Tab-separated table of C-alpha atoms and ligand atoms in Angstrom:
chain	number	residue	atom	x	y	z
A	1	MET	CA	-11.080	-1.464	6.795
A	2	LYS	CA	-11.884	2.166	7.215
A	3	THR	CA	-8.382	3.167	8.100
A	4	GLU	CA	-6.079	1.819	5.493
A	5	SER	CA	-8.122	0.850	2.526
A	6	PRO	CA	-7.968	3.267	-0.360
A	7	ASN	CA	-11.686	2.733	-0.401
A	8	GLY	CA	-12.283	4.940	2.573
A	9	ASN	CA	-9.568	7.210	1.421
A	10	SER	CA	-11.254	10.282	0.119
A	11	LEU	CA	-8.123	12.336	-0.245
A	12	LEU	CA	-7.340	10.394	-3.317
A	13	ALA	CA	-7.371	12.174	-6.604
A	14	PRO	CA	-6.841	10.367	-9.856
A	15	ILE	CA	-3.193	10.259	-10.684
A	16	MET	CA	-3.090	8.474	-13.979
A	17	PHE	CA	-4.948	5.848	-15.845
A	18	LEU	CA	-2.667	2.896	-15.661
A	19	PRO	CA	-2.850	-0.831	-16.061
A	20	PHE	CA	-3.159	-2.993	-13.017
A	21	PHE	CA	-1.225	-5.982	-12.130
A	22	PHE	CA	-1.157	-7.918	-8.989
A	23	ILE	CA	1.629	-9.354	-7.027
A	24	ALA	CA	1.241	-12.649	-5.346
A	25	CYS	CA	3.502	-12.771	-2.374
A	26	CYS	CA	2.673	-16.351	-2.083
A	27	ILE	CA	5.238	-18.325	-3.930
A	28	VAL	CA	6.746	-20.909	-1.718
A	29	PRO	CA	9.889	-21.986	-3.445
A	30	SER	CA	12.551	-24.270	-2.128
A	31	SER	CA	16.057	-23.737	-0.738
A	32	ALA	CA	16.352	-21.945	2.529
A	33	ASP	CA	19.757	-20.396	2.123
A	34	LYS	CA	18.600	-16.754	2.178
A	35	PRO	CA	18.139	-14.868	5.415
A	36	SER	CA	14.603	-15.061	6.690
A	37	TYR	CA	14.472	-11.470	7.840
A	38	TYR	CA	15.256	-8.102	6.412
A	39	ILE	CA	16.686	-5.152	8.279
A	40	PRO	CA	15.916	-1.866	6.555
A	41	PRO	CA	18.999	0.364	6.548
A	42	ASP	CA	16.817	3.462	6.856
A	43	THR	CA	13.604	4.083	8.739
A	44	PHE	CA	12.479	7.671	9.008
A	45	ALA	CA	9.413	9.167	10.538
A	46	VAL	CA	8.183	12.705	10.403
A	47	ASP	CA	5.323	13.451	12.700
A	48	CYS	CA	3.723	16.856	12.741
A	49	SER	CA	2.505	16.380	16.293
A	50	PRO	CA	4.610	18.215	18.827
A	51	SER	CA	7.246	16.081	20.592
A	52	VAL	CA	5.937	12.621	19.907
A	53	ALA	CA	7.858	9.981	21.748
A	54	PRO	CA	8.937	7.088	19.470
A	55	HIS	CA	6.657	4.587	21.184
A	56	ASP	CA	3.754	6.981	20.710
A	57	ALA	CA	3.964	6.763	16.968
A	58	GLY	CA	3.698	2.991	16.954
A	59	PHE	CA	6.498	2.983	14.423
A	60	PRO	CA	9.919	2.168	15.785
A	61	TYR	CA	11.852	4.450	13.508
A	62	ASP	CA	15.555	5.068	13.861
A	63	GLN	CA	15.641	8.595	12.654
A	64	LYS	CA	13.357	11.411	13.444
A	65	TYR	CA	13.245	14.219	10.954
A	66	GLU	CA	13.311	17.641	12.547
A	67	ILE	CA	10.847	19.928	10.838
A	68	ASP	CA	11.994	23.441	10.069
A	69	PHE	CA	9.063	25.505	11.244
A	70	SER	CA	10.321	28.641	9.523
A	71	SER	CA	8.707	27.448	6.279
A	72	VAL	CA	5.989	25.172	7.643
A	73	SER	CA	3.269	25.947	10.127
A	74	ARG	CA	1.480	23.614	12.425
A	75	VAL	CA	-2.279	23.637	12.841
A	76	TYR	CA	-4.501	21.845	15.301
A	77	ALA	CA	-7.878	20.233	15.213
A	78	VAL	CA	-10.143	18.303	17.479
A	79	ASP	CA	-9.934	14.617	16.576
A	80	PRO	CA	-13.468	13.229	16.724
A	81	SER	CA	-12.259	9.666	16.159
A	82	SER	CA	-9.968	9.457	19.170
A	83	SER	CA	-10.939	10.149	22.742
A	84	GLU	CA	-7.468	9.195	23.940
A	85	LYS	CA	-5.719	11.868	21.914
A	86	PRO	CA	-8.437	14.383	21.228
A	87	ARG	CA	-6.092	16.906	19.634
A	88	ILE	CA	-4.475	16.347	16.294
A	89	SER	CA	-1.944	18.430	14.424
A	90	ALA	CA	-0.848	18.767	10.820
A	91	CYS	CA	1.923	20.510	8.940
A	92	ILE	CA	0.679	23.158	6.535
A	93	PHE	CA	2.616	24.418	3.531
A	94	ARG	CA	1.545	27.668	1.915
A	95	LYS	CA	4.393	27.712	-0.606
A	96	GLN	CA	6.569	25.029	-2.168
A	97	VAL	CA	8.721	23.300	0.428
A	98	THR	CA	11.158	20.402	-0.016
A	99	TRP	CA	12.113	18.058	2.761
A	100	PRO	CA	15.335	16.180	1.971
A	101	PHE	CA	15.973	12.744	3.473
A	102	ILE	CA	19.371	11.112	3.287
A	103	VAL	CA	18.751	7.474	2.366
A	104	SER	CA	20.722	4.495	1.135
A	105	ASP	CA	20.619	3.520	-2.544
A	106	GLY	CA	17.663	1.457	-3.649
A	107	PRO	CA	13.893	1.485	-3.291
A	108	ASN	CA	11.959	2.845	-0.348
A	109	PHE	CA	8.467	2.637	0.984
A	110	ILE	CA	7.031	6.117	1.381
A	111	ARG	CA	3.859	6.292	3.469
A	112	LEU	CA	1.934	9.528	3.609
A	113	TYR	CA	-0.642	10.006	6.356
A	114	PHE	CA	-3.510	12.458	6.061
A	115	LYS	CA	-6.141	13.126	8.614
A	116	LEU	CA	-9.160	14.898	7.216
A	117	VAL	CA	-10.542	16.953	10.055
A	118	ALA	CA	-11.442	20.601	10.430
A	119	TYR	CA	-8.141	22.296	11.243
A	120	SER	CA	-8.648	25.598	12.940
A	121	GLY	CA	-8.730	28.492	10.508
A	122	LEU	CA	-8.536	26.309	7.406
A	123	ASN	CA	-11.073	25.189	4.864
A	124	ILE	CA	-10.372	21.674	3.634
A	125	SER	CA	-11.599	22.611	0.168
A	126	LYS	CA	-8.424	24.717	-0.220
A	127	ALA	CA	-6.144	21.746	0.463
A	128	LEU	CA	-5.136	21.640	-3.197
A	129	PHE	CA	-1.618	20.445	-3.725
A	130	SER	CA	0.745	17.901	-5.141
A	131	ILE	CA	3.466	15.863	-3.510
A	132	ASN	CA	6.509	14.880	-5.516
A	133	VAL	CA	9.420	12.660	-4.714
A	134	GLY	CA	12.252	13.361	-7.114
A	135	PRO	CA	10.716	13.150	-10.592
A	136	TYR	CA	7.576	11.295	-9.430
A	137	THR	CA	4.277	13.003	-8.729
A	138	LEU	CA	2.746	10.815	-6.067
A	139	ILE	CA	-0.370	12.782	-5.191
A	140	THR	CA	-2.343	15.575	-6.808
A	141	THR	CA	-5.494	16.651	-5.016
A	142	SER	CA	-8.486	18.462	-6.432
A	143	GLU	CA	-11.763	19.608	-4.923
A	144	SER	CA	-13.324	16.257	-5.753
A	145	SER	CA	-10.716	14.598	-3.553
A	146	TYR	CA	-12.742	15.778	-0.590
A	147	SER	CA	-16.194	14.925	-1.851
A	148	LYS	CA	-16.358	11.942	0.477
A	149	TYR	CA	-14.916	13.947	3.352
A	150	SER	CA	-15.902	12.382	6.624
A	151	PRO	CA	-14.601	14.015	9.778
A	152	ASN	CA	-14.735	10.771	11.732
A	153	SER	CA	-12.518	8.725	9.507
A	154	ASP	CA	-9.104	7.631	10.579
A	155	TYR	CA	-5.882	8.443	8.760
A	156	ALA	CA	-5.905	8.093	5.021
A	157	ILE	CA	-2.617	6.387	4.263
A	158	ARG	CA	-1.111	6.358	0.795
A	159	GLU	CA	1.836	4.049	0.316
A	160	PHE	CA	4.334	4.207	-2.521
A	161	CYS	CA	7.499	2.419	-3.532
A	162	VAL	CA	10.047	4.676	-5.152
A	163	SER	CA	13.614	3.932	-6.110
A	164	MET	CA	16.150	6.730	-6.027
A	165	ASP	CA	19.535	6.782	-7.727
A	166	GLY	CA	21.084	9.385	-5.518
A	167	GLN	CA	21.165	9.430	-1.781
A	168	VAL	CA	18.847	12.368	-1.295
A	169	LEU	CA	15.164	11.636	-1.345
A	170	ASN	CA	13.474	14.997	-1.756
A	171	VAL	CA	9.817	15.132	-0.737
A	172	THR	CA	8.327	18.296	-2.224
A	173	PHE	CA	4.963	19.798	-1.262
A	174	THR	CA	3.507	22.200	-3.819
A	175	PRO	CA	0.267	24.087	-3.152
A	176	SER	CA	-1.758	24.752	-6.293
A	177	SER	CA	-0.829	28.039	-7.921
A	178	LYS	CA	-4.236	28.261	-9.600
A	179	VAL	CA	-6.329	28.724	-6.485
A	180	PHE	CA	-5.908	31.637	-4.133
A	181	GLY	CA	-5.210	30.467	-0.599
A	182	ALA	CA	-4.408	26.904	-1.589
A	183	TYR	CA	-2.249	24.989	0.848
A	184	ALA	CA	-0.675	21.556	1.230
A	185	PHE	CA	-0.848	19.507	4.374
A	186	ILE	CA	0.391	16.261	5.871
A	187	ASN	CA	0.231	14.634	9.284
A	188	LYS	CA	2.955	12.010	9.120
A	189	ILE	CA	5.479	10.554	6.730
A	190	GLU	CA	7.282	7.255	7.035
A	191	ILE	CA	10.201	6.295	4.847
A	192	VAL	CA	11.441	2.725	5.132
A	193	SER	CA	14.039	1.078	2.921
A	194	MET	CA	12.871	-2.037	1.140
A	195	PRO	CA	14.706	-4.938	-0.462
A	196	SER	CA	15.556	-4.187	-4.088
A	197	LYS	CA	13.657	-7.125	-5.547
A	198	LEU	CA	10.594	-7.268	-3.381
A	199	TYR	CA	8.142	-6.222	-6.086
A	200	ILE	CA	10.160	-5.238	-9.089
A	201	GLN	CA	12.181	-7.997	-10.609
A	202	GLU	CA	13.475	-6.831	-13.917
A	203	ASP	CA	13.524	-10.306	-15.402
A	204	ALA	CA	10.078	-11.383	-14.133
A	205	PRO	CA	7.066	-10.214	-16.153
A	206	PHE	CA	3.648	-9.355	-14.759
A	207	SER	CA	0.336	-10.031	-16.428
A	208	LEU	CA	-1.688	-7.006	-17.374
A	209	VAL	CA	-5.378	-6.977	-16.685
A	210	GLY	CA	-7.330	-7.019	-19.901
A	211	GLN	CA	-4.313	-7.290	-22.135
A	212	PRO	CA	-2.545	-10.286	-23.551
A	213	THR	CA	0.905	-8.766	-23.197
A	214	HIS	CA	3.175	-8.975	-20.246
A	215	TYR	CA	4.581	-6.017	-18.444
A	216	PHE	CA	8.192	-5.674	-17.437
A	217	MET	CA	9.064	-3.108	-14.844
A	218	GLY	CA	12.380	-1.375	-14.521
A	219	ASN	CA	13.902	0.001	-11.371
A	220	SER	CA	12.536	3.404	-12.230
A	221	THR	CA	8.869	2.360	-12.029
A	222	ALA	CA	7.193	3.864	-8.976
A	223	LEU	CA	4.401	1.792	-7.457
A	224	GLU	CA	1.417	2.613	-5.334
A	225	MET	CA	-0.049	0.066	-2.979
A	226	ILE	CA	-3.749	-0.312	-3.705
A	227	TYR	CA	-4.702	-3.283	-1.531
A	228	ARG	CA	-2.835	-5.502	0.817
A	229	MET	CA	-4.978	-8.312	2.112
A	230	ASN	CA	-4.491	-11.380	4.182
A	231	ILE	CA	-6.842	-13.711	2.351
A	232	GLY	CA	-9.025	-15.657	4.753
A	233	GLY	CA	-7.049	-14.341	7.693
A	234	ASP	CA	-6.881	-11.554	10.186
A	235	VAL	CA	-5.453	-8.066	10.146
A	236	ILE	CA	-1.661	-8.059	10.263
A	237	SER	CA	-0.307	-4.955	11.931
A	238	ASP	CA	2.762	-3.010	10.894
A	239	LEU	CA	4.729	-4.399	13.812
A	240	GLU	CA	3.985	-7.979	12.746
A	241	ASP	CA	5.454	-7.428	9.290
A	242	THR	CA	8.896	-8.614	8.334
A	243	CYS	CA	10.448	-5.279	9.389
A	244	MET	CA	8.956	-3.162	6.605
A	245	PHE	CA	5.956	-1.986	8.641
A	246	ARG	CA	3.358	-2.970	6.049
A	247	ARG	CA	-0.220	-3.626	7.134
A	248	TRP	CA	-2.550	-6.285	5.811
A	249	THR	CA	-6.317	-5.976	6.030
A	250	ARG	CA	-8.880	-8.754	6.079
A	251	ASP	CA	-10.456	-9.667	2.742
A	252	ASP	CA	-14.067	-10.065	3.961
A	253	ASP	CA	-15.192	-6.705	2.657
A	254	TYR	CA	-14.013	-7.540	-0.840
A	255	PHE	CA	-14.819	-11.217	-1.070
A	256	MET	CA	-18.007	-12.042	-2.942
A	257	SER	CA	-18.931	-15.223	-1.193
A	258	ASN	CA	-22.359	-15.772	-2.670
A	259	ASP	CA	-21.299	-17.009	-6.089
A	260	GLY	CA	-18.945	-19.716	-4.985
A	261	ASN	CA	-18.597	-22.645	-2.713
A	262	THR	CA	-15.564	-21.681	-0.775
A	263	SER	CA	-14.104	-22.018	2.655
A	264	ILE	CA	-11.199	-20.732	4.657
A	265	VAL	CA	-8.378	-23.088	5.386
A	266	GLU	CA	-5.732	-22.623	7.999
A	267	SER	CA	-2.608	-24.638	7.672
A	268	GLU	CA	0.886	-24.764	8.928
A	269	VAL	CA	3.232	-23.787	6.212
A	270	GLU	CA	6.920	-23.622	5.947
A	271	VAL	CA	7.934	-20.687	3.832
A	272	ASN	CA	11.103	-21.512	1.976
A	273	SER	CA	12.991	-18.748	0.317
A	274	SER	CA	14.419	-18.635	-3.146
A	275	LEU	CA	16.540	-16.241	-5.096
A	276	LEU	CA	13.423	-14.658	-6.547
A	277	VAL	CA	11.310	-14.564	-3.420
A	278	PRO	CA	13.036	-14.356	-0.097
A	279	SER	CA	11.063	-15.575	2.883
A	280	TYR	CA	10.749	-12.070	4.258
A	281	ALA	CA	8.495	-11.185	1.305
A	282	ALA	CA	5.552	-11.444	3.704
A	283	PRO	CA	4.988	-12.554	7.277
A	284	LEU	CA	4.027	-16.159	7.867
A	285	GLN	CA	0.391	-15.300	8.676
A	286	VAL	CA	-0.162	-14.332	5.045
A	287	TYR	CA	0.627	-17.875	4.016
A	288	THR	CA	-1.131	-19.801	6.724
A	289	SER	CA	-4.677	-18.768	5.864
A	290	ALA	CA	-6.243	-19.170	2.457
A	291	ARG	CA	-9.611	-19.562	0.824
A	292	THR	CA	-10.336	-22.707	-1.057
A	293	ILE	CA	-13.007	-23.563	-3.529
A	294	LEU	CA	-14.623	-26.813	-2.586
A	295	GLN	CA	-14.556	-29.716	-4.950
A	296	THR	CA	-18.121	-30.441	-5.961
A	297	THR	CA	-19.906	-32.460	-8.555
A	298	GLU	CA	-20.678	-29.278	-10.411
A	299	SER	CA	-18.145	-28.672	-13.132
A	300	LYS	CA	-17.173	-25.179	-12.156
A	301	TYR	CA	-17.138	-22.910	-9.151
A	302	ARG	CA	-15.460	-19.636	-8.725
A	303	ALA	CA	-14.490	-17.242	-6.014
A	304	THR	CA	-14.418	-13.524	-6.645
A	305	TRP	CA	-12.939	-10.507	-4.910
A	306	LEU	CA	-14.148	-7.114	-5.950
A	307	CYS	CA	-11.656	-4.384	-5.186
A	308	PRO	CA	-12.754	-0.866	-6.071
A	309	VAL	CA	-9.883	1.353	-7.095
A	310	ASP	CA	-11.743	4.597	-7.592
A	311	HIS	CA	-8.761	6.873	-7.319
A	312	VAL	CA	-6.801	5.085	-9.990
A	313	ALA	CA	-9.098	3.451	-12.518
A	314	GLY	CA	-12.311	1.492	-12.290
A	315	SER	CA	-12.131	-1.667	-10.284
A	316	VAL	CA	-10.243	-4.870	-10.022
A	317	ARG	CA	-12.312	-7.983	-9.911
A	318	LYS	CA	-10.275	-10.969	-9.053
A	319	GLU	CA	-11.689	-14.357	-9.810
A	320	VAL	CA	-10.374	-17.751	-9.098
A	321	ASN	CA	-11.808	-20.610	-11.040
A	322	ARG	CA	-11.763	-24.222	-10.195
A	323	ARG	CA	-12.850	-26.773	-12.660
A	324	LYS	CA	-13.050	-30.350	-11.667
A	325	ASN	CA	-9.591	-31.892	-11.534
A	326	ASP	CA	-8.121	-28.586	-12.509
A	327	ASP	CA	-5.681	-26.273	-10.818
A	328	LEU	CA	-6.733	-23.019	-9.306
A	329	SER	CA	-6.086	-20.213	-11.691
A	330	ILE	CA	-6.233	-16.562	-10.819
A	331	MET	CA	-8.080	-14.230	-13.104
A	332	ILE	CA	-8.502	-10.499	-13.031
A	333	ASP	CA	-11.461	-9.186	-15.009
A	334	GLY	CA	-11.784	-12.510	-16.710
A	335	GLN	CA	-8.155	-12.610	-17.778
A	336	ARG	CA	-5.975	-15.341	-16.544
A	337	CYS	CA	-3.043	-14.040	-14.543
A	338	SER	CA	-0.039	-16.176	-14.919
A	339	GLY	CA	2.767	-13.894	-13.899
A	340	PHE	CA	3.604	-16.128	-11.021
A	341	ASP	CA	2.685	-19.655	-10.205
A	342	ILE	CA	1.175	-20.470	-6.909
A	343	SER	CA	2.922	-23.473	-5.553
A	344	ASP	CA	1.752	-23.170	-2.002
A	345	PRO	CA	1.102	-26.491	-0.331
A	346	THR	CA	-2.253	-25.080	0.803
A	347	PRO	CA	-4.773	-25.708	-1.950
A	348	GLY	CA	-6.149	-22.224	-1.898
A	349	VAL	CA	-5.865	-18.666	-2.951
A	350	GLU	CA	-3.530	-16.246	-1.330
A	351	PHE	CA	-3.020	-13.156	-3.351
A	352	SER	CA	-1.662	-10.531	-1.094
A	353	GLU	CA	-0.825	-7.215	-2.620
A	354	ILE	CA	-2.284	-5.238	-5.485
A	355	MET	CA	0.053	-2.538	-6.702
A	356	ALA	CA	-0.259	-0.056	-9.552
A	357	PRO	CA	2.500	1.727	-11.421
A	358	THR	CA	2.240	5.443	-10.775
A	359	GLY	CA	3.974	8.717	-10.611
A	360	ARG	CA	4.994	10.045	-14.016
B	401	NAG	C1	11.268	-26.313	2.534
B	401	NAG	O1	12.563	-26.676	2.974
B	401	NAG	C2	12.564	-27.835	3.795
B	401	NAG	C3	13.999	-28.043	4.303
B	401	NAG	O2	14.933	-27.485	3.450
B	401	NAG	C4	12.068	-29.047	2.996
B	401	NAG	O3	12.051	-30.180	3.798
B	401	NAG	C5	10.653	-28.730	2.496
B	401	NAG	O4	10.191	-29.777	1.676
B	401	NAG	C6	10.620	-27.425	1.712
B	401	NAG	N1	9.261	-27.096	1.394
B	401	NAG	C7	8.848	-26.733	0.177
B	401	NAG	C8	7.417	-26.399	0.042
B	401	NAG	O5	9.609	-26.685	-0.770
B	402	NAG	C1	-15.118	26.259	2.456
B	402	NAG	O1	-15.021	26.579	1.079
B	402	NAG	C2	-16.148	26.205	0.327
B	402	NAG	C3	-15.859	26.444	-1.147
B	402	NAG	O2	-15.031	27.555	-1.335
B	402	NAG	C4	-17.352	26.982	0.820
B	402	NAG	O3	-18.504	26.584	0.107
B	402	NAG	C5	-17.562	26.697	2.306
B	402	NAG	O4	-18.601	27.466	2.811
B	402	NAG	C6	-16.283	26.985	3.075
B	402	NAG	N1	-16.464	26.536	4.466
B	402	NAG	C7	-16.155	27.295	5.494
B	402	NAG	C8	-16.382	26.685	6.835
B	402	NAG	O5	-15.698	28.408	5.379
B	403	NAG	C1	16.879	18.048	-3.579
B	403	NAG	O1	16.466	19.387	-3.391
B	403	NAG	C2	17.543	20.287	-3.292
B	403	NAG	C3	17.024	21.674	-2.914
B	403	NAG	O2	15.654	21.801	-3.017
B	403	NAG	C4	18.287	20.317	-4.617
B	403	NAG	O3	19.370	21.208	-4.549
B	403	NAG	C5	18.789	18.919	-4.904
B	403	NAG	O4	19.413	18.887	-6.187
B	403	NAG	C6	17.658	17.916	-4.879
B	403	NAG	N1	18.231	16.596	-5.014
B	403	NAG	C7	17.642	15.627	-5.720
B	403	NAG	C8	18.355	14.315	-5.754
B	403	NAG	O5	16.585	15.794	-6.309
B	404	NAG	C1	18.059	-2.487	-10.961
B	404	NAG	O1	18.443	-2.713	-9.616
B	404	NAG	C2	19.148	-3.913	-9.417
B	404	NAG	C3	19.386	-4.067	-7.929
B	404	NAG	O2	19.831	-2.875	-7.351
B	404	NAG	C4	20.462	-3.841	-10.208
B	404	NAG	O3	21.136	-5.068	-10.057
B	404	NAG	C5	20.137	-3.617	-11.673
B	404	NAG	O4	21.333	-3.467	-12.412
B	404	NAG	C6	19.293	-2.377	-11.838
B	404	NAG	N1	18.915	-2.223	-13.219
B	404	NAG	C7	18.963	-1.075	-13.856
B	404	NAG	C8	18.508	-1.072	-15.279
B	404	NAG	O5	19.332	-0.042	-13.315
B	405	NAG	C1	-21.342	-26.367	-1.563
B	405	NAG	O1	-20.972	-27.706	-1.799
B	405	NAG	C2	-21.658	-28.622	-0.992
B	405	NAG	C3	-21.065	-30.013	-1.258
B	405	NAG	O2	-21.092	-30.311	-2.618
B	405	NAG	C4	-23.146	-28.571	-1.286
B	405	NAG	O3	-23.847	-29.470	-0.461
B	405	NAG	C5	-23.640	-27.162	-1.040
B	405	NAG	O4	-24.973	-27.044	-1.424
B	405	NAG	C6	-22.807	-26.165	-1.851
B	405	NAG	N1	-23.186	-24.824	-1.492
B	405	NAG	C7	-23.364	-23.875	-2.398
B	405	NAG	C8	-23.731	-22.524	-1.876
B	405	NAG	O5	-23.228	-24.079	-3.577
């Protein structure tokens, strides 16, 4: 949980106060005429470590971006969290630098990796910067971003989905001009193409937490991944994903088990694709485990997940209610979420990804 949850992710400065919605990757529609896999046309990786072999990075990227070290410097630190690779390196930007990536049309995952350790000659409190992709401001740090600085933590990973019209995806690092000696830094970047309708479907509305209205997203909405959980199941690594290198965490840390009567079910499921949700939306493991609320003589039980989202806004509390002879309904902060139906043959709850609009 420490590694990829935004929870342990102290680099995170508030970006914007924005409504939350959640995306259930768990619709199991019929008709299997769509391909069951997705091959991203572009997979880039930039690693600030010197000469990392592809298998080292764990990410089987096609294209390695060569860093121009005339405008970027590399710094080193001792990595207290890894005895295997005790030395860690980062790219440091002391003025505005843009890295252009040539990508295909359509949306991309952009994953930014930050390792908060004491780099030699640098004070982390001066790591004050923003990162933009085209017109979107993905990250803006401030001194409070480092208040929970822990030198033993693993990479803080921030993941975004951004759609570009053109074929150049410019990633721009801008150190703060207000603080003398401010710098920007990054350890790794991954850019992976994603299917155009994975999250944003222009004709499908999302429910907003705490508001009766629905929310329609256009192609120009940038998203940030807040949580990606395999409910009731195990960690799913990037290499087990359907070729988009996403990672799922367990839900144990967020599940409030004491106020419900729930259990985990494992089942064999057949994930059928549809026009709206292709079967590569998530790997099969996401569907096979679920939590159920047991049928009891009591009229009502509920299951609750509490997902802090400190760097965006407040928290998301997801509740699932089961009344006797009633369907499961998903609620966030007491509001029923009905953006998508869950028609999984498993009688349980399988929300998967919580995303927030971001960036402007
Ligand atoms: C999935 O497709 C198979 C074969 O097309 C079908 O037998 C099965 O009932 C479908 N399952 C669901 C949940 O629609
Ligand atoms: C880093 O900067 C902060 C604030 O400017 C200062 O309090 C601290 O002593 C500095 N640390 C080092 C190691 O220089
Ligand atoms: C990318 O950046 C370059 C130079 O910094 C600029 O000339 C170009 O217009 C930018 N392209 C896009 C699509 O933002
Ligand atoms: C959004 O993207 C989809 C898929 O690329 C495209 O069919 C649709 O026309 C786009 N909509 C707008 C408003 O650009
Ligand atoms: C869960 O339900 C079972 C069966 O109705 C009951 O025996 C048990 O006490 C319940 N547990 C809790 C924590 O409510």
